[in-house]
PDB file of C-alpha atoms in Angstrom:
ATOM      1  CA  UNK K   1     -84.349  33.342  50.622  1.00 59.00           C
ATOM      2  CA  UNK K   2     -87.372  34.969  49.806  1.00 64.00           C
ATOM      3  CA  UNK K   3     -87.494  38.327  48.453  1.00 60.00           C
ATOM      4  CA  UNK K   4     -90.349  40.760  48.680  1.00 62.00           C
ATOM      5  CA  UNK K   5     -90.939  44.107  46.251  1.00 59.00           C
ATOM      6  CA  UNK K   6     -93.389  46.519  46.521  1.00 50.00           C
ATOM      7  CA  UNK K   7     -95.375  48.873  43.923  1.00 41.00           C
ATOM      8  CA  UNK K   8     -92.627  49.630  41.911  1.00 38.00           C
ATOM      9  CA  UNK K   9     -92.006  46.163  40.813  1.00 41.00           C
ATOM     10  CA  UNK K  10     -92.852  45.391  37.259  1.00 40.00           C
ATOM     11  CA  UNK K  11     -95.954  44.074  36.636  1.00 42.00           C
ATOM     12  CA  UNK K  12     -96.802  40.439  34.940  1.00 42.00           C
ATOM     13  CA  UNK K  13     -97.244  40.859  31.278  1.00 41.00           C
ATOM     14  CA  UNK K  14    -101.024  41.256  30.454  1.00 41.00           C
ATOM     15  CA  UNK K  15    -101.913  43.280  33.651  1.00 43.00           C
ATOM     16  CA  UNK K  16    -103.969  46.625  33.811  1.00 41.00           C
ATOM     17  CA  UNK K  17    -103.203  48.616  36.748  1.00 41.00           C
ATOM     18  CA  UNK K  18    -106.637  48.756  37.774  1.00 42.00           C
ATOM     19  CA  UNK K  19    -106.109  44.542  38.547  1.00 45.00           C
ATOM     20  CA  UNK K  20    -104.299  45.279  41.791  1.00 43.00           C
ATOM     21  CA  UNK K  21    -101.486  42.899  40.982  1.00 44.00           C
ATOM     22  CA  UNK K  22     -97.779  43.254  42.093  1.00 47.00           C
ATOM     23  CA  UNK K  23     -98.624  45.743  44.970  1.00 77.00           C
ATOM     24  CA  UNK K  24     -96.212  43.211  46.809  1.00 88.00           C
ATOM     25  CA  UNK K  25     -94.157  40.609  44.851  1.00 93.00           C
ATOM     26  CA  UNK K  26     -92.055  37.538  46.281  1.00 95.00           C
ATOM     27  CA  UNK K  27     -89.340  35.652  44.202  1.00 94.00           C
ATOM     28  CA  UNK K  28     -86.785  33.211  45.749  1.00 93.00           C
ATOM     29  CA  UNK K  29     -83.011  35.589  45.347  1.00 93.00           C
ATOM     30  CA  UNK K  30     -81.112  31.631  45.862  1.00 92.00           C
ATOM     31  CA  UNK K  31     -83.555  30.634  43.155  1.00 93.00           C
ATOM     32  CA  UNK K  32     -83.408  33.070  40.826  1.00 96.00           C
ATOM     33  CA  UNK K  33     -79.655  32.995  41.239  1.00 96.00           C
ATOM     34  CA  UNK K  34     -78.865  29.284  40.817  1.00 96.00           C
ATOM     35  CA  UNK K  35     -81.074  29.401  37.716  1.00 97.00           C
ATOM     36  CA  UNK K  36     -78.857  31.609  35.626  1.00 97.00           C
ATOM     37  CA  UNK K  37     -76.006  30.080  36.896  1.00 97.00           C
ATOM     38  CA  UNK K  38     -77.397  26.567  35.507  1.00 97.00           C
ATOM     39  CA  UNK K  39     -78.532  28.279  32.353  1.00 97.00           C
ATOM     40  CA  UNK K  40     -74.571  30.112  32.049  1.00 97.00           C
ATOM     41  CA  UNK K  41     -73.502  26.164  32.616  1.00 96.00           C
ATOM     42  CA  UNK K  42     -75.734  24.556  30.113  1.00 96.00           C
ATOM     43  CA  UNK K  43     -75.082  27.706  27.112  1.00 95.00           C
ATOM     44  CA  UNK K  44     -71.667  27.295  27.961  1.00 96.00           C
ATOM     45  CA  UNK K  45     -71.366  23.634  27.426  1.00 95.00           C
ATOM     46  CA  UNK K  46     -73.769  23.228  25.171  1.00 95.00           C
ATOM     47  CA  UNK K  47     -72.637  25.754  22.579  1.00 94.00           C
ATOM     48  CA  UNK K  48     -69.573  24.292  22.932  1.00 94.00           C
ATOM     49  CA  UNK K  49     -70.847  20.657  21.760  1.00 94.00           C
ATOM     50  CA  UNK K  50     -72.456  22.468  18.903  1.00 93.00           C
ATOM     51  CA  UNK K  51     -69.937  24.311  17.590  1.00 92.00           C
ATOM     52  CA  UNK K  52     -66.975  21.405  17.951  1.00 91.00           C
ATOM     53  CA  UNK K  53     -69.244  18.238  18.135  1.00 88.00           C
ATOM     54  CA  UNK K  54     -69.236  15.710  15.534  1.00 87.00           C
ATOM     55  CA  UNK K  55     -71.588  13.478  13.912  1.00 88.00           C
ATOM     56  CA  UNK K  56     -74.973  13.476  16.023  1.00 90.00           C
ATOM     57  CA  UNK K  57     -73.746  15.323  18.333  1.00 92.00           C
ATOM     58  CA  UNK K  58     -74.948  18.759  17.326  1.00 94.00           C
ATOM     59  CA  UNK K  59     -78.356  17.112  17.005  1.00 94.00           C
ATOM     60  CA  UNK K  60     -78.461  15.624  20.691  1.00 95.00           C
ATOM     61  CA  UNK K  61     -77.272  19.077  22.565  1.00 95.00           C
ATOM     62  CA  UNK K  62     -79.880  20.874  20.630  1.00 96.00           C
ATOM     63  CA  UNK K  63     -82.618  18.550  21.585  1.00 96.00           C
ATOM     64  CA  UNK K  64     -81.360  18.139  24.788  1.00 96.00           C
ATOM     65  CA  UNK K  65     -80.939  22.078  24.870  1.00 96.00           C
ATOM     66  CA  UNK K  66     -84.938  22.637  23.960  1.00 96.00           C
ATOM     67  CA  UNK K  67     -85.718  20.039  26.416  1.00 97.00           C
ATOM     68  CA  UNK K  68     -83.720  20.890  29.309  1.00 96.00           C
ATOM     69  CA  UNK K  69     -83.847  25.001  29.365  1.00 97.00           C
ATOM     70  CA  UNK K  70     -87.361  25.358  29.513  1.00 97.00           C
ATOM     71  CA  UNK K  71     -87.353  22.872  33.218  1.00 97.00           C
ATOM     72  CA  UNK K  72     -84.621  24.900  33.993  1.00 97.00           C
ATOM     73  CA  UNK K  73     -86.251  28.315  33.577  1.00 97.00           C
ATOM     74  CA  UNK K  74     -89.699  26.774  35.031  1.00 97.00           C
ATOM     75  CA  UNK K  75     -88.178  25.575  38.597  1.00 97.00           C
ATOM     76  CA  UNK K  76     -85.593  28.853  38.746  1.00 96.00           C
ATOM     77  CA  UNK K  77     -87.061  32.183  36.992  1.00 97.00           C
ATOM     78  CA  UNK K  78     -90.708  31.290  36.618  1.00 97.00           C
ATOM     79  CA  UNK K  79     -91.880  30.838  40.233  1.00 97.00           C
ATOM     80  CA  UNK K  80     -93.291  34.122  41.726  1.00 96.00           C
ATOM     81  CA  UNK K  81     -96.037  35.148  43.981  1.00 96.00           C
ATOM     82  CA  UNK K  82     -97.864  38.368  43.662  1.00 96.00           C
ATOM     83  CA  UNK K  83    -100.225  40.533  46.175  1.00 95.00           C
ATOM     84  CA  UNK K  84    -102.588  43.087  45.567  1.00 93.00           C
ATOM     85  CA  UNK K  85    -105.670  44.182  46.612  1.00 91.00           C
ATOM     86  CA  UNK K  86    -108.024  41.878  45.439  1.00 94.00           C
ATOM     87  CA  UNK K  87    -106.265  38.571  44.143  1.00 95.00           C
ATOM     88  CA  UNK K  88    -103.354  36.320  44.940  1.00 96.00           C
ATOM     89  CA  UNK K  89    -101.220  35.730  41.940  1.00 96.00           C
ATOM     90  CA  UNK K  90     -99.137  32.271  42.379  1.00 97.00           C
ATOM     91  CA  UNK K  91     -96.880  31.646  39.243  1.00 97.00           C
ATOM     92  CA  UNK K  92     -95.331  28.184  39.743  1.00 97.00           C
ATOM     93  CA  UNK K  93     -93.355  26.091  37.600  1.00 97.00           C
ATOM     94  CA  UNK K  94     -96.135  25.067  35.280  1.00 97.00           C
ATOM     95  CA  UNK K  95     -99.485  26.701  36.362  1.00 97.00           C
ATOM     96  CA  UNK K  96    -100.165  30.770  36.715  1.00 97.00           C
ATOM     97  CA  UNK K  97    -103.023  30.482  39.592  1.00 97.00           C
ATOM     98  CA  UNK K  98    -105.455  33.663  40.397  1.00 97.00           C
ATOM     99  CA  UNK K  99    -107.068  33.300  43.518  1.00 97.00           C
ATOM    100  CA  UNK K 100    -109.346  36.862  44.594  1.00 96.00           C
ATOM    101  CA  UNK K 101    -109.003  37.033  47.979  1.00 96.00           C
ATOM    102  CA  UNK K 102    -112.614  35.827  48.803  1.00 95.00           C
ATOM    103  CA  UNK K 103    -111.627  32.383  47.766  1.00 95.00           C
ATOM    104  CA  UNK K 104    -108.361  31.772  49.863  1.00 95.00           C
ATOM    105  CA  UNK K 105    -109.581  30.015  53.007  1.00 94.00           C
ATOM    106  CA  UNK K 106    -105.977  30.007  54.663  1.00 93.00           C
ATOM    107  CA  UNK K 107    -102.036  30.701  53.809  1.00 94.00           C
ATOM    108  CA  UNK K 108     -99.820  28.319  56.255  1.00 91.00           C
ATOM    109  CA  UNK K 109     -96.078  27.128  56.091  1.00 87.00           C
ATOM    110  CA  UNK K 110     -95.277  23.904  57.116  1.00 83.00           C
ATOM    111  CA  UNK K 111     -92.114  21.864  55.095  1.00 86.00           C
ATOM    112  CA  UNK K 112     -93.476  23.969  51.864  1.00 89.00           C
ATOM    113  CA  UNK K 113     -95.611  27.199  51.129  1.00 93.00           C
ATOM    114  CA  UNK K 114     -99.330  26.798  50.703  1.00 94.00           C
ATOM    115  CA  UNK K 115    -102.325  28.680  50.031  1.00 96.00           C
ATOM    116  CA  UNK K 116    -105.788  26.819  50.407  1.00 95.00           C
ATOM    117  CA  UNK K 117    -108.287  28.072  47.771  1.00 94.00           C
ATOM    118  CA  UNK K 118    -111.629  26.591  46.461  1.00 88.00           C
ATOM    119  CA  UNK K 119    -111.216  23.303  47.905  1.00 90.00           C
ATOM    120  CA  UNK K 120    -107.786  23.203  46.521  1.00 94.00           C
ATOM    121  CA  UNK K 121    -104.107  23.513  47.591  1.00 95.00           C
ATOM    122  CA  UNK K 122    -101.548  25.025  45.864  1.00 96.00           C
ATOM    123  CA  UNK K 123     -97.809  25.507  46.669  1.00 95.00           C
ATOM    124  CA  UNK K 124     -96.074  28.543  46.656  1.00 95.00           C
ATOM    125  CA  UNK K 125     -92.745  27.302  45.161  1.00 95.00           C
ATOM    126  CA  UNK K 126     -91.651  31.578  45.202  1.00 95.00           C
ATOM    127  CA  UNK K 127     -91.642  31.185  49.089  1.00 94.00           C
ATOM    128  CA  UNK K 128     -89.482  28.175  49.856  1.00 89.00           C
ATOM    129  CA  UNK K 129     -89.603  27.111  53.552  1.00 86.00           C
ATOM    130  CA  UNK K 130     -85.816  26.786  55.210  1.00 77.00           C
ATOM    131  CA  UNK K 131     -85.993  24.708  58.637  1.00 71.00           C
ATOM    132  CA  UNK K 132     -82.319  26.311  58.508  1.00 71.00           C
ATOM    133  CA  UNK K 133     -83.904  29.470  58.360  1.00 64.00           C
ATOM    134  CA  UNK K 134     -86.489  28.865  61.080  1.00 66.00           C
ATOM    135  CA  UNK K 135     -83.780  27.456  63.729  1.00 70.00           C
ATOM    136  CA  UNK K 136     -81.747  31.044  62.920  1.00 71.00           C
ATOM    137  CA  UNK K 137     -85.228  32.771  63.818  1.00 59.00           C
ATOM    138  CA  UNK K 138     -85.625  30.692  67.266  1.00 63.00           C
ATOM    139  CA  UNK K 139     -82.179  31.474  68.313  1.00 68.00           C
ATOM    140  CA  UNK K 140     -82.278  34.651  67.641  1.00 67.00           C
ATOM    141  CA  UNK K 141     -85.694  35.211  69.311  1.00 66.00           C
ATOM    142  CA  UNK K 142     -84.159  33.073  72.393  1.00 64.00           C
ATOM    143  CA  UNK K 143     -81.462  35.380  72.519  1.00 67.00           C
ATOM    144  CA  UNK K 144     -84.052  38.755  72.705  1.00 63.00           C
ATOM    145  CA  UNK K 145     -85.696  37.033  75.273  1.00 62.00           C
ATOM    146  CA  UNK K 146     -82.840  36.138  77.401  1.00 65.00           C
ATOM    147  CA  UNK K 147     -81.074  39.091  76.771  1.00 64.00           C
ATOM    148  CA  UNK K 148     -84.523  41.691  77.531  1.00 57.00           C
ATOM    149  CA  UNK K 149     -85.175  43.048  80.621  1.00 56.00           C
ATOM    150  CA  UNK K 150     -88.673  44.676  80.254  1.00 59.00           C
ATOM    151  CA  UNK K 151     -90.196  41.920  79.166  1.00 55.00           C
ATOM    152  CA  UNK K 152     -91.001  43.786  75.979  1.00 52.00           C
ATOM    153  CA  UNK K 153     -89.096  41.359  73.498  1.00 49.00           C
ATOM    154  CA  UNK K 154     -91.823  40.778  71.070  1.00 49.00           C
ATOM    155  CA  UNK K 155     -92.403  44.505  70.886  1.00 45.00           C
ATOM    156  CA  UNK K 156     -91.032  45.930  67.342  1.00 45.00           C
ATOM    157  CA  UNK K 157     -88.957  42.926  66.652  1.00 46.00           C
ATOM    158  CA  UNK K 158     -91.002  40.035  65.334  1.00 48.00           C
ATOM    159  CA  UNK K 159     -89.605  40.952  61.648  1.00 47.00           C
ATOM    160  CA  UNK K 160     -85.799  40.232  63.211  1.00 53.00           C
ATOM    161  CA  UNK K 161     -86.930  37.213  64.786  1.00 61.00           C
ATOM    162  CA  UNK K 162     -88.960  35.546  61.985  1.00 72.00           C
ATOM    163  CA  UNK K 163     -87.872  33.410  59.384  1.00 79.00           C
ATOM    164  CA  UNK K 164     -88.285  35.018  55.990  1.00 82.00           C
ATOM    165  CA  UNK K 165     -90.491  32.644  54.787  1.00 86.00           C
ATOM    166  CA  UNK K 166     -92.909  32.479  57.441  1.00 87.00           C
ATOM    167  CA  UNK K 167     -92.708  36.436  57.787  1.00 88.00           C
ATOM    168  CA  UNK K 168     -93.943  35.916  53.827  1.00 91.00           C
ATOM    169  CA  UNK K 169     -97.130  33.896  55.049  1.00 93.00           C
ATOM    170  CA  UNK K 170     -98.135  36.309  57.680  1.00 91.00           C
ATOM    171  CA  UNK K 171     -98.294  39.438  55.335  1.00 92.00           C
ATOM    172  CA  UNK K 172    -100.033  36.835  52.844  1.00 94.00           C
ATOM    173  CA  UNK K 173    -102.292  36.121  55.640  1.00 93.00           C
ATOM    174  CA  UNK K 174    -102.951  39.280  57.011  1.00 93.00           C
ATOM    175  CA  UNK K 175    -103.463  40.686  53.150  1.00 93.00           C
ATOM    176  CA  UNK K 176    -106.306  37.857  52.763  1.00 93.00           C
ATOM    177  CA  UNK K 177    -108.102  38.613  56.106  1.00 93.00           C
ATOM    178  CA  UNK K 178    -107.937  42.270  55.290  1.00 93.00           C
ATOM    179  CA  UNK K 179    -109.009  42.254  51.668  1.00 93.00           C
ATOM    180  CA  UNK K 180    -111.627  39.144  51.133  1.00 93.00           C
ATOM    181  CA  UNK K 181    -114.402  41.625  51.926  1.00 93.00           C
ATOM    182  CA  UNK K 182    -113.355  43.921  48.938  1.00 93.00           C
ATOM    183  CA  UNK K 183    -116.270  43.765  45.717  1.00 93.00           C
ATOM    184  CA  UNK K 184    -112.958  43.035  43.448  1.00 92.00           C
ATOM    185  CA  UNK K 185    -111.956  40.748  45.410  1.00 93.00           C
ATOM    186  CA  UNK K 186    -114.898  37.985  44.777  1.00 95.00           C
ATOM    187  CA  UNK K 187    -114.172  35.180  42.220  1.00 93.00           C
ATOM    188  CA  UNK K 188    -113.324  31.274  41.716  1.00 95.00           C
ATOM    189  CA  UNK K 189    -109.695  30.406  41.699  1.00 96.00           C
ATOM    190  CA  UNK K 190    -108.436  30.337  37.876  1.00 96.00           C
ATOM    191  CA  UNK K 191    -105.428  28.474  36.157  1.00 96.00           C
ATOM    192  CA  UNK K 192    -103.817  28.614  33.023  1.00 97.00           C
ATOM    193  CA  UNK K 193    -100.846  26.487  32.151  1.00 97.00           C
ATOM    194  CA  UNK K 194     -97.690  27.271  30.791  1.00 97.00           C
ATOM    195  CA  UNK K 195     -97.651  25.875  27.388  1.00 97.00           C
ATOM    196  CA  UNK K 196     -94.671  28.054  26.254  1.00 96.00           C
ATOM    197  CA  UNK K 197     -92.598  25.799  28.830  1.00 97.00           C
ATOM    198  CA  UNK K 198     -93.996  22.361  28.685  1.00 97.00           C
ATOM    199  CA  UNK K 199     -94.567  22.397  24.589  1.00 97.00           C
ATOM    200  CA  UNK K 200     -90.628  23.272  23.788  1.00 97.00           C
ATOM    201  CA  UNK K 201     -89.575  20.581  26.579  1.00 97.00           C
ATOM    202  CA  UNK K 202     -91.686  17.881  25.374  1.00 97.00           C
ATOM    203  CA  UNK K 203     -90.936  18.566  21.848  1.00 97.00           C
ATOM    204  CA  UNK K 204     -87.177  18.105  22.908  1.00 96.00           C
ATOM    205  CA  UNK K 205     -87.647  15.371  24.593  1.00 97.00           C
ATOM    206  CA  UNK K 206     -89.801  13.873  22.001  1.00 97.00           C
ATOM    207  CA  UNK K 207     -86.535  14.893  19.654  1.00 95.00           C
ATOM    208  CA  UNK K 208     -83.976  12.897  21.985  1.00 95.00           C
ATOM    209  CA  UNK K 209     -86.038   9.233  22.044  1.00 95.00           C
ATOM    210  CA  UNK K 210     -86.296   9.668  18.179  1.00 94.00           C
ATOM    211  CA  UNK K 211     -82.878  10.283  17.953  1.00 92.00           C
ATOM    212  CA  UNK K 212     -81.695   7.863  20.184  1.00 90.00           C
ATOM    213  CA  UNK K 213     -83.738   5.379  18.846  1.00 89.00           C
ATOM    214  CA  UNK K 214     -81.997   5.892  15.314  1.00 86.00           C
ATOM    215  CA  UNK K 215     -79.094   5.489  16.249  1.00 69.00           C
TER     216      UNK K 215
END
């Protein structure tokens, strides 16, 4: 499930106001959740090896520890999508993406998330598509329909009758539209990578072949 926050959610580290970020922000709640739960799991166990294991043991779970948390983090807690007035801010696992509004040439959601920008795609991995989701949403509008009498069903409830996700790529859509016109809003996509994931997790990894291959 995809969650969207408005103005008064905290901004991305190294933002001025004046940026227009985070006016609207989307995280995945199941994602978010599941991640600390994993992360609970993994500190749980793995302190445990530490603290009792013998030998090389100590020395595997801490590799394995530097290797594994930051992929855990990256895929769970990392993933977010921010709105504001004159860029699209898409931070997925590995790659923080700014595209100004003037450069996104479409949002759609098919099996995943995607926003077209610069001759490029990129997924949305904060706005997770559910086909469960969407068959909920077609029931449910079958049910208005059958159920209305005016013939005014898609009046003032397309919200209750659209999956979350897709609801997510219609405001993204109607945000683009709406805002590509703006002067702050004109610009090539950027991307910057996540180093202080993928360093840590290849060092670890890096840690567990040498230590394996010692053995």
């Amino acid at each position: 499930m995809t969650s969207p926050d408005d103005s008064s959610a905290p901004r991305p580290p190294g933002n001025t106001p004046d940026q227009g970020y985070a006016e609207r922000c989307y995280r995945s709640a199941a994602g978010i959740g599941g991640g600390v739960l994993l992360l609970l799991i993994v500190g749980w166990l793995g302190g445990d090896a530490i603290v009792r294991g013998a030998g090389r043991t100590p020395w595997l779970t801490l590799a394995a520890l530097l290797c594994g948390v930051p992929l855990v983090i990256a895929f769970t807690l990392r993933p977010a999508v921010w709105a504001g007035e004159d860029a699209l801010r898409v931070r997925n696992p590995f790659r923080t993406i700014t595209l100004p509004w003037a450069s996104v040439a479409g949002v759609r959601a098919g099996y995943s998330s995607e926003v077209l920008a610069g001759g490029a795609k990129y997924q949305l991995w904060a706005i997770p598509v559910s086909l469960r989701q969407r068959k909920s949403a077609a029931r449910r509008q079958a049910r208005a329909a059958s159920e209305d009498v005016t013939g005014t069903v898609s009046v003032g409830v397309s919200g209750f009758t659209r999956a979350p996700a897709d609801q997510a790529i219609d405001d993204l859509r109607e945000l683009a539209e709406r805002n590509a016109s703006r002067p702050g809003a004109q610009g090539e996509p950027e991307v910057r990578w996540a180093f202080e994931l993928i360093v840590p997790s290849v060092v670890g990894l890096v840690l567990l072949v040498v230590l394996f291959a010692v053995a």
